[in-house]
Amino acid sequence: MSGIYTASYGFDGYMDDIVYNNSPVDYLKNMPYDHPYIHLYNLKKSVICVGKGAWEIPSSTGQLDDILREKNINTWVDYWGYDCSHDWDWWYKQVAYFVPYLLD
């Protein structure tokens, strides 16, 4: 919820193996379409949610969303409204909303 999925945000362009492997926008973009992890990812449910309100960065989620679709990785990417800010009260609502789906 409300994530930044590229390490370039916090590392100002610096990249090594550790940073790369913790930057989904980078490592997924370069992952081959037939990589065995893609099959493993698709065996599980996953959700990514971002709001469009204060302190949110939906463009990072959009980057990841595009890559997931391109690689056929089944993830529910949900964009909430401009009233949804990067704050605890919204995270509680998101957990209550998404956990039943994940546990079903």
PDB file of N, CA, C and O in Angstrom, residues 2 51-56 81-91 94:
ATOM      1  N   SER A   2       0.602   2.108  -0.930  1.00  0.00           N
ATOM      2  CA  SER A   2       1.271   3.399  -0.981  1.00  0.00           C
ATOM      3  C   SER A   2       2.777   3.278  -1.098  1.00  0.00           C
ATOM      4  O   SER A   2       3.523   3.939  -0.392  1.00  0.00           O
ATOM      5  N   GLY A  51      -3.276   5.536  -3.297  1.00  0.00           N
ATOM      6  CA  GLY A  51      -4.216   6.637  -3.402  1.00  0.00           C
ATOM      7  C   GLY A  51      -3.642   7.712  -4.305  1.00  0.00           C
ATOM      8  O   GLY A  51      -2.488   7.655  -4.723  1.00  0.00           O
ATOM      9  N   LYS A  52      -4.451   8.688  -4.581  1.00  0.00           N
ATOM     10  CA  LYS A  52      -4.012   9.805  -5.426  1.00  0.00           C
ATOM     11  C   LYS A  52      -3.961  11.109  -4.642  1.00  0.00           C
ATOM     12  O   LYS A  52      -3.751  12.167  -5.216  1.00  0.00           O
ATOM     13  N   GLY A  53      -4.122  10.998  -3.317  1.00  0.00           N
ATOM     14  CA  GLY A  53      -4.160  12.183  -2.478  1.00  0.00           C
ATOM     15  C   GLY A  53      -2.785  12.601  -1.982  1.00  0.00           C
ATOM     16  O   GLY A  53      -1.750  12.226  -2.547  1.00  0.00           O
ATOM     17  N   ALA A  54      -2.812  13.338  -0.890  1.00  0.00           N
ATOM     18  CA  ALA A  54      -1.591  13.924  -0.319  1.00  0.00           C
ATOM     19  C   ALA A  54      -0.544  12.862  -0.006  1.00  0.00           C
ATOM     20  O   ALA A  54      -0.860  11.807   0.545  1.00  0.00           O
ATOM     21  N   TRP A  55       0.677  13.150  -0.342  1.00  0.00           N
ATOM     22  CA  TRP A  55       1.870  12.354  -0.057  1.00  0.00           C
ATOM     23  C   TRP A  55       1.908  11.024  -0.792  1.00  0.00           C
ATOM     24  O   TRP A  55       2.725  10.164  -0.479  1.00  0.00           O
ATOM     25  N   GLU A  56       1.033  10.822  -1.750  1.00  0.00           N
ATOM     26  CA  GLU A  56       1.044   9.600  -2.549  1.00  0.00           C
ATOM     27  C   GLU A  56       1.837   9.837  -3.825  1.00  0.00           C
ATOM     28  O   GLU A  56       1.937  10.968  -4.307  1.00  0.00           O
ATOM     29  N   GLY A  81      -8.904   7.112  -4.670  1.00  0.00           N
ATOM     30  CA  GLY A  81      -9.155   8.488  -5.072  1.00  0.00           C
ATOM     31  C   GLY A  81      -8.232   9.541  -4.499  1.00  0.00           C
ATOM     32  O   GLY A  81      -7.304   9.262  -3.735  1.00  0.00           O
ATOM     33  N   TYR A  82      -8.547  10.783  -4.850  1.00  0.00           N
ATOM     34  CA  TYR A  82      -7.768  11.935  -4.409  1.00  0.00           C
ATOM     35  C   TYR A  82      -7.978  12.238  -2.925  1.00  0.00           C
ATOM     36  O   TYR A  82      -7.204  12.980  -2.336  1.00  0.00           O
ATOM     37  N   ASP A  83      -8.999  11.651  -2.333  1.00  0.00           N
ATOM     38  CA  ASP A  83      -9.234  11.832  -0.906  1.00  0.00           C
ATOM     39  C   ASP A  83      -8.393  10.868  -0.070  1.00  0.00           C
ATOM     40  O   ASP A  83      -8.295  11.010   1.140  1.00  0.00           O
ATOM     41  N   CYS A  84      -7.759   9.913  -0.703  1.00  0.00           N
ATOM     42  CA  CYS A  84      -6.973   8.876  -0.009  1.00  0.00           C
ATOM     43  C   CYS A  84      -5.520   9.332   0.113  1.00  0.00           C
ATOM     44  O   CYS A  84      -4.803   9.424  -0.881  1.00  0.00           O
ATOM     45  N   SER A  85      -5.097   9.602   1.340  1.00  0.00           N
ATOM     46  CA  SER A  85      -3.745  10.112   1.560  1.00  0.00           C
ATOM     47  C   SER A  85      -2.837   9.009   2.113  1.00  0.00           C
ATOM     48  O   SER A  85      -3.282   7.940   2.495  1.00  0.00           O
ATOM     49  N   HIS A  86      -1.583   9.309   2.152  1.00  0.00           N
ATOM     50  CA  HIS A  86      -0.555   8.390   2.658  1.00  0.00           C
ATOM     51  C   HIS A  86      -0.542   8.491   4.186  1.00  0.00           C
ATOM     52  O   HIS A  86       0.305   9.153   4.773  1.00  0.00           O
ATOM     53  N   ASP A  87      -1.519   7.824   4.817  1.00  0.00           N
ATOM     54  CA  ASP A  87      -1.653   7.949   6.268  1.00  0.00           C
ATOM     55  C   ASP A  87      -2.351   6.716   6.840  1.00  0.00           C
ATOM     56  O   ASP A  87      -3.049   5.986   6.128  1.00  0.00           O
ATOM     57  N   TRP A  88      -2.170   6.514   8.132  1.00  0.00           N
ATOM     58  CA  TRP A  88      -2.627   5.300   8.814  1.00  0.00           C
ATOM     59  C   TRP A  88      -4.110   5.024   8.664  1.00  0.00           C
ATOM     60  O   TRP A  88      -4.516   3.872   8.497  1.00  0.00           O
ATOM     61  N   ASP A  89      -4.945   6.047   8.747  1.00  0.00           N
ATOM     62  CA  ASP A  89      -6.384   5.776   8.679  1.00  0.00           C
ATOM     63  C   ASP A  89      -6.769   5.131   7.352  1.00  0.00           C
ATOM     64  O   ASP A  89      -7.634   4.261   7.300  1.00  0.00           O
ATOM     65  N   TRP A  90      -6.092   5.534   6.275  1.00  0.00           N
ATOM     66  CA  TRP A  90      -6.359   4.906   4.986  1.00  0.00           C
ATOM     67  C   TRP A  90      -5.782   3.506   4.920  1.00  0.00           C
ATOM     68  O   TRP A  90      -6.384   2.610   4.327  1.00  0.00           O
ATOM     69  N   TRP A  91      -4.635   3.257   5.501  1.00  0.00           N
ATOM     70  CA  TRP A  91      -4.046   1.912   5.480  1.00  0.00           C
ATOM     71  C   TRP A  91      -4.935   0.926   6.227  1.00  0.00           C
ATOM     72  O   TRP A  91      -5.098  -0.216   5.804  1.00  0.00           O
ATOM     73  N   GLN A  94      -7.678   0.066   3.889  1.00  0.00           N
ATOM     74  CA  GLN A  94      -7.196  -0.784   2.802  1.00  0.00           C
ATOM     75  C   GLN A  94      -6.973  -2.218   3.279  1.00  0.00           C
ATOM     76  O   GLN A  94      -7.319  -3.168   2.570  1.00  0.00           O
TER      77      GLN A  94
END
